[in-house]
């Protein structure tokens, strides 16, 4: 069976950037690839490259698991699990570190940005993080990996590592391909539209959370930073704020940017923002309702246990095989 693999870090409440760049895409892909099995996980090992409050982390893990399902994923052919529950992820990361060069990791833009922002010591796991991610993907021989634009470089590294291992030990890993959505692959901050909308941004007003109520959603969109030109035209460098709102509208309603420009040719920024708020509220309402039901039931834990057991079997075999190919252990 062919596999599709992806993960999301439980580093804060989910926002519409992550939703439009990833979860929403997973839901669509389940329809376009009905034969593929999906391995989707909560990347909690990735979250502890910086210190976290353990109570808050555990709460976010559960919240994220419920949101995956609330966003409309079908349970057939889906293994949903928590990364740290499968030891093979950490084991594979170590094996792959032996195939990854320092120079490659030093070139990763996310590492450069995140390490610069950090005031206290930078953990070595922040540096080796892309290798853990490569392991997440290669363990399951993923054919496709749906991600937002910011993960493209990590995917390229994953492909390089896979090819390097294959060259050393013979055909062993499937070399994965990224699947990046055409619209919505990079949703920007609402107040600094030249920056990515991020779970870890200090400004709460920069994002819309999937669980925000209607009043907050409308307030955030109405106060999104735009420009003084007042024409609804897509221009990422000159008009990043309005272009971002157009992207959000286009991604949710499946409308092309050209159509949006025509449709709102004579509309004021104020009225366009109202239209964006309307579609965001309508999109999130059913998700929020489903979320409340899922988080309150025991069924979520059962589904995660099943997902974890299925994924763990595949992952453990892959690690054992690679150990063997590399000459580790005693058995021939
Ligand atoms: P994370 O948790 O930062 O983001 C999860 C997914 O959401 C996408 N995304 C966005 N897309 C559009 N606009 C945004 N503003 C935005 N913010 C986030 C990301 O591109 C990503 O697809 N390292 C990964 C998690 C991970 C993973 C993996 C992904 C760990 N192992 C294996 C795929 C396969 C991360 O930090 O994503």
CSV table of C-alpha atoms and ligand atoms in Angstrom, one decimal, residues 6-9 17-18 21-22 41 43 46 129 133 136-137 145 147-148 150-151 184-187 196-197 199, ligand 1:
chain,number,residue,atom,x,y,z
A,6,UNK,CA,2.6,14.5,7.6
A,7,UNK,CA,2.8,16.0,11.1
A,8,UNK,CA,2.0,19.2,13.0
A,9,UNK,CA,3.8,20.4,16.1
A,17,UNK,CA,-2.3,29.3,8.6
A,18,UNK,CA,-1.6,25.8,9.7
A,21,UNK,CA,-1.5,25.1,4.6
A,22,UNK,CA,-1.9,21.6,6.0
A,41,UNK,CA,0.8,12.6,13.7
A,43,UNK,CA,4.9,16.0,16.4
A,46,UNK,CA,9.7,18.4,17.7
A,129,UNK,CA,15.4,18.7,14.1
A,133,UNK,CA,11.6,15.0,10.5
A,136,UNK,CA,9.2,10.6,10.5
A,137,UNK,CA,8.7,10.5,6.8
A,145,UNK,CA,4.2,14.6,2.2
A,147,UNK,CA,3.2,20.5,3.8
A,148,UNK,CA,3.2,24.3,3.7
A,150,UNK,CA,8.0,26.7,4.9
A,151,UNK,CA,8.8,22.9,5.1
A,184,UNK,CA,-2.7,28.9,1.1
A,185,UNK,CA,0.8,27.4,1.3
A,186,UNK,CA,2.0,30.5,3.2
A,187,UNK,CA,-0.6,32.5,5.2
A,196,UNK,CA,4.4,34.0,8.3
A,197,UNK,CA,1.4,33.5,10.5
A,199,UNK,CA,1.8,29.6,16.4
B,1,LIG,P1,4.4,23.2,11.9
B,1,LIG,O1,3.8,22.5,13.1
B,1,LIG,O2,5.1,24.4,12.0
B,1,LIG,O3,3.2,23.4,10.8
B,1,LIG,C1,2.4,22.3,10.4
B,1,LIG,C2,2.1,22.4,9.0
B,1,LIG,O4,1.4,23.7,8.7
B,1,LIG,C3,2.1,24.4,7.7
B,1,LIG,N1,2.0,25.9,8.1
B,1,LIG,C4,1.6,26.8,7.3
B,1,LIG,N2,1.0,26.8,6.1
B,1,LIG,C5,0.6,28.0,5.5
B,1,LIG,N3,0.7,29.2,6.2
B,1,LIG,C6,1.2,29.2,7.4
B,1,LIG,N4,1.3,30.4,8.1
B,1,LIG,C7,1.7,28.0,8.1
B,1,LIG,N5,2.2,27.7,9.3
B,1,LIG,C8,2.4,26.4,9.3
B,1,LIG,C9,3.5,23.9,7.7
B,1,LIG,O5,4.2,24.1,6.5
B,1,LIG,C10,3.3,22.4,8.1
B,1,LIG,O6,3.0,21.7,6.9
B,1,LIG,N6,8.4,20.3,11.1
B,1,LIG,C11,7.0,20.4,10.9
B,1,LIG,C12,6.2,19.3,11.5
B,1,LIG,C13,6.7,17.9,11.1
B,1,LIG,C14,6.4,17.3,9.9
B,1,LIG,C15,7.1,16.0,9.9
B,1,LIG,C16,5.7,17.6,8.7
B,1,LIG,C17,7.4,17.1,11.9
B,1,LIG,N7,7.7,16.0,11.2
B,1,LIG,C18,7.0,15.1,8.9
B,1,LIG,C19,5.6,16.7,7.7
B,1,LIG,C20,6.3,15.5,7.8
B,1,LIG,C21,6.5,21.7,11.5
B,1,LIG,O7,7.1,22.3,12.4
B,1,LIG,O8,5.3,22.1,11.1
